[in-house]
Coordinates of C-alpha atoms and ligand atoms in Angstrom, one line a residue:
M23 CA 19.5 -24.7 -13.4
T24 CA 18.0 -23.9 -16.7
H25 CA 14.8 -22.2 -14.9
P26 CA 15.4 -18.1 -16.6
D27 CA 16.2 -15.8 -13.9
P28 CA 12.6 -15.0 -13.1
G29 CA 13.0 -11.6 -11.8
W30 CA 12.3 -11.6 -8.0
T31 CA 15.0 -13.1 -4.9
P32 CA 13.7 -15.4 -3.1
W33 CA 14.8 -16.5 0.4
P34 CA 17.7 -18.5 0.8
A35 CA 17.2 -22.5 1.3
A36 CA 18.2 -22.4 4.8
L37 CA 16.2 -19.5 5.7
A38 CA 12.8 -21.1 3.8
S39 CA 13.4 -24.6 5.6
Y40 CA 13.6 -22.8 9.8
Y41 CA 10.4 -20.6 8.1
R42 CA 8.4 -23.8 7.2
A43 CA 9.4 -25.9 10.7
A44 CA 8.7 -23.2 12.7
G45 CA 5.1 -22.9 11.0
Y46 CA 5.4 -19.3 9.6
W47 CA 5.6 -20.5 6.1
L48 CA 2.6 -23.6 5.6
G49 CA 3.0 -24.7 2.5
Q50 CA 0.1 -23.8 1.0
P51 CA -1.4 -21.0 -1.4
L52 CA -3.1 -18.0 -0.3
S53 CA -6.5 -19.3 -2.5
Q54 CA -6.4 -21.5 0.3
L55 CA -8.2 -19.1 1.8
M56 CA -11.4 -18.9 0.2
V57 CA -11.5 -23.1 0.0
R58 CA -11.1 -22.9 4.2
G59 CA -13.5 -20.1 4.5
A60 CA -16.2 -21.5 2.5
A61 CA -15.3 -24.9 4.9
C62 CA -15.1 -23.0 7.8
Y63 CA -17.4 -20.4 7.5
G64 CA -20.3 -21.1 4.5
D65 CA -22.9 -19.6 5.3
L66 CA -21.4 -16.8 7.8
P67 CA -21.6 -12.7 5.7
A68 CA -17.9 -12.4 3.5
L69 CA -18.4 -9.4 1.7
I70 CA -20.7 -6.3 0.7
C71 CA -20.1 -4.1 -2.0
G72 CA -23.2 -2.0 -2.4
E73 CA -26.7 -3.9 -1.8
R74 CA -24.6 -7.4 -2.8
H75 CA -24.1 -9.4 -0.4
W76 CA -21.7 -12.9 -0.4
S77 CA -21.5 -15.2 1.9
Y78 CA -19.0 -17.3 2.5
Q79 CA -20.2 -20.3 0.7
Q80 CA -21.1 -17.0 -2.0
L81 CA -17.7 -15.7 -2.5
A82 CA -15.6 -18.8 -3.0
Q83 CA -17.9 -19.8 -5.7
A84 CA -18.3 -17.3 -7.2
V85 CA -14.0 -16.7 -7.8
E86 CA -13.7 -19.8 -8.4
Q87 CA -16.9 -18.9 -11.8
L88 CA -14.3 -15.7 -12.1
A89 CA -11.2 -18.1 -12.8
G90 CA -13.5 -19.9 -15.2
G91 CA -14.6 -16.9 -17.5
L92 CA -10.8 -15.7 -17.0
L93 CA -9.5 -19.5 -18.5
A94 CA -11.9 -18.8 -21.0
Q95 CA -10.5 -15.9 -22.2
G96 CA -7.1 -17.2 -23.0
W97 CA -5.1 -15.9 -19.9
Q98 CA -2.8 -19.1 -17.9
P99 CA -0.5 -19.6 -15.0
G100 CA 2.7 -17.6 -14.8
D101 CA 0.4 -14.5 -17.1
K102 CA 1.6 -10.7 -15.5
V103 CA -2.2 -8.7 -14.8
V104 CA -2.2 -4.8 -14.0
I105 CA -5.4 -4.6 -12.2
Q106 CA -6.1 -0.8 -10.9
L107 CA -10.4 -1.5 -9.8
P108 CA -12.2 1.1 -7.5
N109 CA -13.3 -0.5 -3.8
R110 CA -15.6 -2.9 -5.9
A111 CA -16.7 -6.5 -5.3
E112 CA -15.1 -7.2 -8.6
F113 CA -11.4 -5.8 -6.7
Y114 CA -11.3 -8.9 -4.3
L115 CA -12.9 -11.8 -6.9
L116 CA -10.6 -10.7 -9.3
F117 CA -8.1 -10.8 -6.6
L118 CA -8.4 -13.8 -5.5
A119 CA -9.3 -16.0 -9.1
L120 CA -6.0 -14.6 -10.2
L121 CA -4.0 -16.0 -7.0
R122 CA -5.9 -19.2 -7.9
L123 CA -5.4 -19.4 -10.9
G124 CA -1.7 -19.1 -10.1
I125 CA -1.9 -15.5 -12.3
V126 CA 0.0 -13.2 -11.0
P127 CA -1.0 -9.4 -10.1
V128 CA -0.5 -5.8 -9.7
L129 CA -2.1 -4.5 -7.6
A130 CA -2.2 -0.7 -9.1
L131 CA -4.3 1.8 -7.6
P132 CA -7.1 4.0 -9.2
A133 CA -4.9 6.8 -8.5
H134 CA -2.3 6.0 -10.9
R135 CA -1.8 7.2 -14.4
R136 CA -0.1 6.4 -17.8
R137 CA 2.9 7.2 -16.3
E138 CA 3.3 4.5 -13.4
I139 CA 0.5 1.9 -14.9
V140 CA 2.8 1.8 -18.7
S141 CA 5.7 1.0 -16.3
F142 CA 4.0 -1.6 -14.0
C143 CA 3.0 -3.4 -17.2
Q144 CA 6.6 -2.7 -19.4
Q145 CA 8.3 -4.5 -15.8
V146 CA 6.4 -7.2 -15.6
E147 CA 5.7 -7.5 -19.5
A148 CA 2.3 -7.3 -18.8
V149 CA -0.3 -9.7 -21.2
A150 CA -3.8 -7.9 -19.9
Y151 CA -5.1 -4.9 -18.0
V152 CA -7.6 -4.6 -16.0
V153 CA -9.3 -1.3 -15.5
V154 CA -13.3 0.0 -14.6
D155 CA -15.2 1.9 -17.1
L156 CA -15.4 5.9 -15.0
W157 CA -14.7 6.3 -11.8
Q158 CA -14.2 9.8 -10.4
G159 CA -15.3 11.3 -13.6
F160 CA -12.3 9.2 -14.8
D161 CA -12.5 7.2 -18.0
Y162 CA -10.5 4.1 -17.9
R163 CA -10.2 3.4 -21.0
V164 CA -9.0 6.8 -22.6
L165 CA -5.9 5.4 -20.1
A166 CA -6.3 2.2 -21.3
R167 CA -5.8 2.9 -25.0
E168 CA -3.0 5.2 -24.0
V169 CA -1.3 1.8 -22.1
Q170 CA -1.8 -0.1 -24.7
A171 CA 0.0 2.4 -27.5
A172 CA 3.2 1.8 -24.6
C173 CA 3.3 -1.5 -24.1
P174 CA 3.4 -4.3 -26.8
T175 CA 3.3 -7.3 -24.2
L176 CA -0.9 -6.5 -23.5
R177 CA -2.8 -8.3 -25.4
Q178 CA -6.1 -7.6 -23.6
V179 CA -7.9 -5.2 -22.0
L180 CA -10.8 -6.0 -19.4
V181 CA -13.6 -3.7 -18.4
L182 CA -15.6 -3.5 -15.6
G183 CA -18.6 -1.9 -17.4
E184 CA -19.1 -0.8 -20.5
A185 CA -16.4 -1.9 -22.1
Q186 CA -16.7 0.1 -25.9
E187 CA -14.8 -2.0 -28.1
L188 CA -12.5 -3.4 -25.4
T189 CA -12.7 -6.4 -24.0
P190 CA -16.4 -7.0 -21.3
W191 CA -15.7 -8.1 -18.1
P192 CA -16.4 -12.0 -18.3
G193 CA -20.2 -13.5 -17.4
L194 CA -19.8 -15.4 -14.1
S195 CA -21.3 -18.6 -16.2
S196 CA -18.6 -20.5 -17.3
P197 CA -17.3 -23.3 -15.4
A198 CA -14.2 -25.0 -16.6
A199 CA -11.6 -27.2 -14.9
L200 CA -9.4 -25.7 -13.0
P201 CA -6.5 -26.3 -13.1
A202 CA -4.2 -27.6 -9.5
H203 CA -3.5 -24.6 -6.8
P204 CA -0.8 -22.7 -7.1
A205 CA 2.5 -23.0 -5.4
A206 CA 2.6 -22.0 -2.1
D207 CA 6.6 -20.8 -2.8
G208 CA 5.8 -18.9 -6.4
L209 CA 5.1 -15.9 -6.7
A210 CA 1.3 -15.1 -6.0
F211 CA 1.5 -11.0 -6.8
F212 CA 3.1 -7.6 -6.4
Q213 CA 2.1 -4.9 -4.2
L214 CA 3.2 -1.6 -5.2
S215 CA 6.2 0.6 -3.4
G216 CA 5.9 4.5 -2.3
G217 CA 9.9 4.2 -3.3
T218 CA 12.5 6.6 -3.4
T219 CA 13.3 6.0 -7.3
G220 CA 13.1 7.9 -10.6
L221 CA 10.4 4.6 -11.7
P222 CA 8.5 2.9 -8.8
K223 CA 9.5 -0.5 -7.6
L224 CA 7.5 -3.6 -7.6
I225 CA 7.5 -5.6 -4.6
P226 CA 7.0 -9.6 -5.5
R227 CA 5.0 -11.3 -2.5
T228 CA 5.2 -15.1 -2.0
H229 CA 1.7 -17.1 -0.7
D230 CA 4.0 -18.2 1.5
D231 CA 4.7 -14.7 3.8
Y232 CA 2.1 -12.8 2.9
Y233 CA -0.1 -15.5 3.7
Y234 CA 1.6 -15.8 6.6
S235 CA 1.5 -11.9 7.2
V236 CA -2.4 -12.0 7.3
R237 CA -3.4 -14.6 9.9
E238 CA -0.6 -13.3 12.3
S239 CA -1.8 -10.4 12.0
A240 CA -5.6 -12.0 12.7
R241 CA -3.9 -13.6 15.5
L242 CA -2.8 -10.3 16.8
C243 CA -5.6 -7.9 16.3
G244 CA -8.1 -10.7 18.2
L245 CA -10.6 -11.2 14.9
T246 CA -13.2 -12.8 15.2
P247 CA -16.4 -13.9 12.9
A248 CA -18.2 -11.2 15.3
Q249 CA -15.8 -8.8 13.3
R250 CA -17.2 -6.2 10.6
F251 CA -14.4 -4.0 8.7
L252 CA -15.3 -1.1 6.8
C253 CA -12.6 -0.7 4.0
V254 CA -12.5 2.9 2.8
L255 CA -8.7 3.0 1.5
P256 CA -7.9 1.6 -2.0
A257 CA -8.7 -1.7 -1.3
A258 CA -5.5 -3.0 -2.9
H259 CA -3.3 -1.0 -1.1
N260 CA -0.6 -3.3 1.9
Y261 CA -2.4 -1.9 4.9
P262 CA -6.2 -2.1 3.9
L263 CA -5.5 -5.3 2.4
S264 CA -3.3 -7.9 5.0
S265 CA -2.6 -5.6 8.0
P266 CA -5.4 -7.8 8.7
G267 CA -7.6 -6.0 6.2
A268 CA -9.9 -7.7 4.2
L269 CA -7.5 -10.8 3.9
G270 CA -7.2 -11.7 7.9
L271 CA -10.8 -10.2 7.9
W272 CA -11.5 -13.3 5.8
W273 CA -9.3 -16.0 7.6
A274 CA -11.0 -15.3 10.9
G275 CA -14.5 -15.6 9.2
G276 CA -15.7 -11.4 9.9
C277 CA -17.5 -8.7 7.1
V278 CA -15.7 -6.8 4.6
I279 CA -17.7 -3.9 3.5
L280 CA -16.3 -1.5 1.1
A281 CA -17.3 2.8 1.2
E282 CA -16.2 3.6 -2.2
G283 CA -13.9 5.9 -0.3
P284 CA -13.0 7.9 2.9
E285 CA -15.3 11.1 2.2
P286 CA -16.5 11.1 6.2
A287 CA -20.7 11.6 5.7
T288 CA -20.5 8.6 3.9
A289 CA -18.9 6.4 5.6
F290 CA -20.3 7.2 9.1
E291 CA -23.2 6.0 6.8
L292 CA -22.1 3.4 6.4
V293 CA -20.8 2.8 10.0
A294 CA -24.6 2.5 10.7
R295 CA -25.7 0.5 8.5
H296 CA -23.6 -2.4 8.9
Q297 CA -22.5 -2.4 12.3
I298 CA -19.4 -1.3 11.6
T299 CA -16.6 -3.3 15.2
H300 CA -13.3 -2.7 12.6
L301 CA -11.6 0.4 11.2
A302 CA -8.1 0.5 9.3
L303 CA -7.4 4.7 8.7
V304 CA -4.3 7.2 8.4
P305 CA -4.3 9.7 10.5
S306 CA -5.6 12.7 8.6
L307 CA -8.4 10.9 8.0
L308 CA -8.9 10.3 11.7
Q309 CA -8.3 13.1 12.2
L310 CA -11.0 14.6 9.5
W311 CA -13.6 12.3 10.8
L312 CA -13.0 13.1 14.5
A313 CA -14.2 16.4 13.3
Q314 CA -17.3 16.4 12.1
P315 CA -20.3 16.8 14.5
H316 CA -21.1 14.0 16.4
A317 CA -17.9 11.8 15.0
E318 CA -18.3 10.1 19.2
A319 CA -22.1 8.6 18.3
H320 CA -21.6 7.9 14.8
L321 CA -18.4 5.9 16.1
A322 CA -19.4 4.3 18.8
G323 CA -20.3 0.9 17.4
I324 CA -16.7 0.5 16.3
R325 CA -14.4 -1.6 18.8
L326 CA -11.5 -2.3 17.1
L327 CA -9.8 1.6 15.7
Q328 CA -6.2 0.8 13.8
V329 CA -4.1 4.1 13.0
G330 CA -1.6 3.8 10.4
G331 CA 1.2 4.8 7.4
A332 CA 2.0 8.7 8.3
P333 CA 3.6 9.3 11.4
L334 CA 0.4 10.0 14.4
A335 CA 0.5 13.3 17.2
P336 CA 0.4 11.1 20.3
T337 CA -2.4 14.0 20.5
L338 CA -4.4 13.0 17.7
A339 CA -3.8 9.2 18.5
Q340 CA -4.8 10.6 22.8
H341 CA -8.3 12.8 21.7
A342 CA -9.1 9.1 19.9
I343 CA -8.5 6.8 22.8
Q344 CA -11.2 9.4 25.0
R345 CA -13.8 10.1 22.3
L346 CA -14.0 6.6 22.0
P347 CA -13.8 5.0 25.7
A348 CA -15.4 1.6 24.0
C349 CA -12.5 1.2 21.1
Q350 CA -9.0 -1.3 20.9
F351 CA -6.8 1.6 19.5
Q352 CA -3.9 0.5 17.7
Q353 CA -0.9 2.0 16.3
V354 CA 0.2 0.4 12.6
F355 CA 3.8 0.4 11.6
G356 CA 4.2 -1.4 9.0
M357 CA 5.2 -1.4 4.7
A358 CA 5.0 -2.8 1.3
E359 CA 8.1 -5.1 1.6
G360 CA 7.0 -7.2 4.2
L361 CA 7.3 -5.2 8.2
V362 CA 4.6 -4.7 10.0
N363 CA 4.5 -3.1 13.4
Y364 CA 1.7 -3.6 15.9
T365 CA 0.5 -1.8 18.8
R366 CA -1.4 -5.5 20.9
L367 CA -4.9 -5.1 22.1
G368 CA -4.7 -4.2 26.2
D369 CA -1.2 -2.3 26.1
A370 CA 0.1 0.9 28.2
E371 CA -1.8 3.8 26.8
A372 CA 1.4 5.5 26.9
L373 CA 3.0 2.4 24.3
L374 CA -0.6 2.8 22.6
L375 CA 0.5 6.8 22.0
H376 CA 4.3 6.8 21.7
T377 CA 5.3 3.4 19.8
Q378 CA 4.3 2.4 16.2
G379 CA 4.2 -0.8 17.9
R380 CA 6.4 -4.4 17.6
P381 CA 7.2 -6.5 14.8
I382 CA 4.7 -9.6 13.7
S383 CA 7.0 -12.4 14.6
P384 CA 9.8 -13.5 16.7
D385 CA 11.6 -13.9 13.6
D386 CA 11.6 -10.3 12.4
E387 CA 15.0 -9.6 13.1
I388 CA 14.9 -5.6 13.1
V389 CA 18.6 -3.4 13.2
I390 CA 19.6 -0.3 13.9
L391 CA 22.4 1.6 11.9
D392 CA 23.9 4.4 12.0
D393 CA 24.3 6.0 9.0
E394 CA 28.3 4.1 8.2
D395 CA 26.0 1.1 9.5
R396 CA 26.9 0.2 13.0
P397 CA 25.2 -0.3 15.5
V398 CA 23.4 2.6 17.8
P399 CA 23.0 2.3 21.6
V400 CA 20.1 0.6 22.4
G401 CA 17.4 3.4 22.9
A402 CA 19.3 5.3 20.4
E403 CA 18.0 7.1 17.0
G404 CA 19.3 5.1 13.9
N405 CA 17.9 4.2 10.2
L406 CA 15.9 0.8 10.9
L407 CA 17.1 -2.6 9.1
T408 CA 14.9 -5.9 9.1
R409 CA 14.9 -9.8 7.7
G410 CA 12.3 -11.9 7.9
P411 CA 9.8 -14.7 7.0
Y412 CA 7.5 -11.7 5.6
T413 CA 10.2 -9.2 4.3
I414 CA 11.2 -9.3 0.4
R415 CA 14.7 -10.3 -0.1
G416 CA 14.7 -7.9 -3.2
Y417 CA 12.8 -4.9 -6.0
F418 CA 11.8 -7.7 -9.2
R419 CA 14.3 -6.7 -11.7
A420 CA 15.9 -4.2 -9.9
P421 CA 19.3 -5.1 -9.2
E422 CA 20.8 -1.8 -8.8
H423 CA 19.0 -0.8 -6.4
N424 CA 18.6 -4.3 -4.3
A425 CA 22.2 -3.5 -3.9
L426 CA 21.6 0.0 -2.4
A427 CA 18.4 -0.8 -0.9
F428 CA 19.0 -4.7 0.5
T429 CA 22.5 -5.3 3.1
P430 CA 24.8 -8.4 1.1
D431 CA 22.9 -10.8 3.9
G432 CA 19.4 -9.5 2.8
F433 CA 18.0 -6.6 5.4
Y434 CA 16.3 -4.6 4.1
R435 CA 17.0 -1.4 5.0
T436 CA 13.2 1.1 5.5
G437 CA 14.5 4.6 4.8
D438 CA 12.8 5.2 8.8
R439 CA 14.6 7.1 11.0
V440 CA 13.8 5.1 14.7
R441 CA 14.4 4.0 18.3
L442 CA 14.2 0.4 19.5
R443 CA 12.5 0.1 23.1
P444 CA 14.4 -2.5 25.7
D445 CA 10.7 -3.5 25.9
G446 CA 11.3 -4.2 21.8
Y447 CA 8.8 -1.4 21.0
L448 CA 9.4 0.9 17.9
Q449 CA 9.5 5.1 17.9
V450 CA 9.2 6.7 14.1
V451 CA 11.0 9.4 14.8
G452 CA 11.9 10.4 11.4
R453 CA 13.0 8.9 7.3
S454 CA 16.2 8.8 5.9
K455 CA 14.7 8.6 2.3
D456 CA 14.2 10.9 0.1
Q457 CA 10.1 10.1 0.1
I458 CA 6.8 12.4 1.0
N459 CA 5.0 11.2 3.2
R460 CA 0.6 13.2 2.1
G461 CA -1.5 11.4 4.3
G462 CA 0.0 7.9 3.8
E463 CA 0.7 8.8 0.1
K464 CA 4.2 7.8 -0.6
I465 CA 5.9 10.1 -3.4
A466 CA 9.2 9.5 -3.9
A467 CA 11.0 12.9 -4.7
A468 CA 13.2 11.5 -7.6
E469 CA 10.0 10.5 -9.4
L470 CA 8.6 13.9 -9.9
E471 CA 12.3 15.5 -9.8
A472 CA 12.0 13.2 -13.2
C473 CA 9.3 15.2 -14.0
L474 CA 9.8 18.6 -13.2
L475 CA 12.7 18.8 -15.1
Q476 CA 11.5 17.6 -18.2
H477 CA 9.3 20.7 -18.6
S478 CA 11.6 23.4 -20.9
A479 CA 11.2 25.7 -18.3
V480 CA 13.1 24.4 -15.6
A481 CA 16.6 24.8 -14.5
A482 CA 16.6 22.6 -11.7
A483 CA 14.4 20.9 -9.0
A484 CA 14.1 19.3 -5.6
A485 CA 10.1 18.1 -4.5
L486 CA 10.8 18.4 -0.6
G487 CA 7.3 17.9 2.1
L488 CA 6.5 20.9 3.9
P489 CA 4.9 19.7 7.3
D490 CA 1.5 20.1 7.4
A491 CA -1.4 20.1 9.8
A492 CA -4.2 18.5 7.7
L493 CA -1.8 15.7 5.1
G494 CA 1.8 15.2 7.7
E495 CA 2.7 17.0 4.5
R496 CA 2.2 18.5 1.7
I497 CA 4.2 18.5 -1.6
C498 CA 6.5 21.7 -2.1
A499 CA 7.8 21.6 -6.2
C500 CA 11.2 24.7 -5.3
L501 CA 12.4 25.0 -8.7
V502 CA 14.9 27.2 -10.4
L503 CA 13.2 28.8 -13.2
K504 CA 15.7 29.0 -17.0
P505 CA 16.7 32.6 -17.7
G506 CA 13.7 35.0 -18.8
A507 CA 10.8 32.0 -18.8
S508 CA 8.1 31.5 -15.6
L509 CA 5.5 29.4 -14.4
A510 CA 2.8 28.8 -12.3
L511 CA 1.9 26.4 -10.0
P512 CA -1.2 25.9 -11.9
A513 CA 0.1 25.2 -15.6
L514 CA 3.0 23.2 -14.4
R515 CA 0.1 20.8 -12.4
R516 CA -1.6 20.9 -15.7
F517 CA 2.4 19.5 -18.0
L518 CA 2.7 17.1 -15.1
R519 CA -0.6 15.7 -15.3
A520 CA -0.1 15.4 -19.3
L521 CA 2.6 13.5 -17.9
G522 CA 1.5 11.0 -16.9
L523 CA 1.2 11.1 -13.0
A524 CA -0.4 10.8 -10.4
E525 CA -3.1 13.1 -9.4
Y526 CA -2.1 12.4 -5.8
K527 CA 2.0 12.9 -6.7
L528 CA 1.4 16.6 -8.3
P529 CA 3.1 20.1 -6.2
D530 CA 0.6 21.3 -3.6
R531 CA 2.5 24.5 -3.5
L532 CA 5.5 26.4 -5.5
Q533 CA 8.9 28.2 -5.0
L534 CA 10.5 29.4 -7.2
L535 CA 14.5 30.2 -6.7
E536 CA 16.5 31.5 -7.9
R537 CA 19.8 28.0 -6.9
L538 CA 19.4 25.2 -4.8
P539 CA 21.6 24.9 -1.9
L540 CA 23.9 22.1 -2.7
T541 CA 25.8 19.6 -0.3
P542 CA 30.1 19.4 -0.6
V543 CA 29.3 16.8 -3.0
G544 CA 26.8 18.3 -5.7
K545 CA 23.6 17.3 -4.3
V546 CA 20.9 19.2 -3.7
H547 CA 21.0 20.4 0.2
K548 CA 17.4 19.5 1.8
R549 CA 17.4 19.2 5.0
R550 CA 18.3 23.6 4.5
L551 CA 15.6 24.0 1.8
L552 CA 13.2 23.1 4.0
E553 CA 15.4 25.1 6.3
T554 CA 15.5 27.9 4.9
L555 CA 11.4 27.4 3.7
Q556 CA 9.9 27.2 6.9
A557 CA 12.0 30.0 8.0
A558 CA 10.3 32.2 5.2
T559 CA 7.0 30.8 5.9
V560 CA 7.8 31.7 9.3
S561 CA 8.6 35.3 8.6
K562 CA 5.4 36.3 6.7
D563 CA 3.3 34.6 9.4
Ligands
AMP17 P1 5.7 1.5 1.5 O1 7.0 1.1 1.3 O2 5.5 2.0 0.4 O3 4.2 0.1 1.7 O4 5.3 2.5 2.2 C1 6.0 2.3 4.2 C2 6.2 3.0 4.9 O5 5.5 4.4 4.9 C3 7.2 2.7 6.0 O6 8.0 2.6 5.4 C4 7.0 4.1 6.3 O7 7.5 5.3 6.1 C5 5.4 5.2 6.3 N1 4.7 4.7 7.5 C6 4.4 3.6 7.8 N2 3.0 3.2 8.5 C7 4.0 4.8 9.8 C8 3.2 4.5 11.0 N3 2.9 4.1 11.7 N4 4.1 5.8 11.3 C9 5.1 6.7 10.7 N5 5.2 6.2 9.2 C10 4.8 4.9 9.2
DBH18 O1 1.5 2.1 4.7 C1 2.3 1.5 4.7 O2 2.7 0.9 3.8 C2 1.3 0.8 5.5 C3 1.1 0.6 6.6 C4 0.1 0.1 8.2 C5 1.4 -0.8 5.8 O3 1.8 -1.3 4.2 C6 0.9 -1.6 6.0 C7 -0.1 -1.7 6.9 O4 0.8 -2.6 6.1

């Protein structure tokens, strides 16, 4: 074989044939979703963004035209493009147009900043970067110029809105003969990992594997053309994109309505205006929404309420079930690396309250191991590892990290501590990975620590997730300062922002310490540190 190393690990050939034979992998690229949508659901509403509406037919056409426009810019199949757009229709149009062309997008989030975007662009050698002009007071064109200066492979920055000297969003009147649809077993796009290392890792998803997870998710969530899904989480995130998310809705013939954000008053207004029937929330949002006056009246039309992305307290789940009796409640425990678990419609309340569901596929292999990689007894707590028809076999161009994050036989070490019940349902009890889950947003402690250590006043640093009633966890930076140095939280946050770190990764709290507790091998003893901080907080109360 003379192919250059693609940087990602395909499934072994025997397993791939098995997944095809089992009907999981159809040999169809994700771009078929829109072709099929136009054929099956033609004039039904597919997408609403503000005052703009698209039927399935119109959406398919708009995607083809945008693809033509991108070809006219000189973009080519196989190119890598970082896209960073807020919840606007153009995000989906661009994503689908790129899939149609076999151009591989990296799905950055609007919250990402220079440090993350430069890392994505450099890792994939991106030829283009797509942003909006201004959003929530932030000028992405300024960011784009900084990114361009750091990334020599970037030939173009495309801007939705006022482009200034950058390239404007291509006009939709560029009919062109499009190339053939891409190969289904090839790389479709990069999803992002919350990560556990110093730099964010990229998740290579193929057409075959993602399409399978989307179809099955739509089926087991009982989606029909009557479903109307309000997307309030960032549209590029794996959960609202595929579990079953917008793509699942389009498989089933439903309609996706975009909200710019999860703010309850605007979301409730959209729920009413568009007769929304389906929501996908993280626990902190569920709590916030239910605390609003007349929440149950606002949400009375919801028929499917999904909650996932972070641990959900059974009391909050119970509260939601009681207050929204006409609604099916569902827990979702998923990861952008693949494996997604759902409680099933009609499951007993005990399952809905106390489990995070079971895997999508009968061929999702689940093993629970102790810290020495030995199987634990059935029902005992341990580390969750998984392998299956839509779980990646390795991060992109990360051989050293992959040797730790995957077993030699291809199981992904999720870093989640779980129990596997005899009935096949999982309960998430914690995590072993050094990650903070702040309201569903994942922060790799190592990445934050690497940034903290760049401050000239800092001698040693540890980032911790402190339990928080609203967000699940908040970020605490525990620092040992150099002799004579001083540092306060606002200045620290300014420093990290200037390093180009995303806002959601900035510490909520700063704890100065004389020294950090260490384990016998000299690593920071995070459990002890957490216990010390919690004890100190309790004694202060
Ligand atoms: P990522 O790998 O960045 O996509 O984040 C996925 C991680 O989010 C999982 O490995 C879990 O740690 C966490 N997560 C997702 N859903 C849930 C859930 N329902 N309950 C607890 N943790 C969750
Ligand atoms: O947290 C996640 O990453 C997540 C949660 C629910 C996810 O990727 C998913 C469903 O697909």
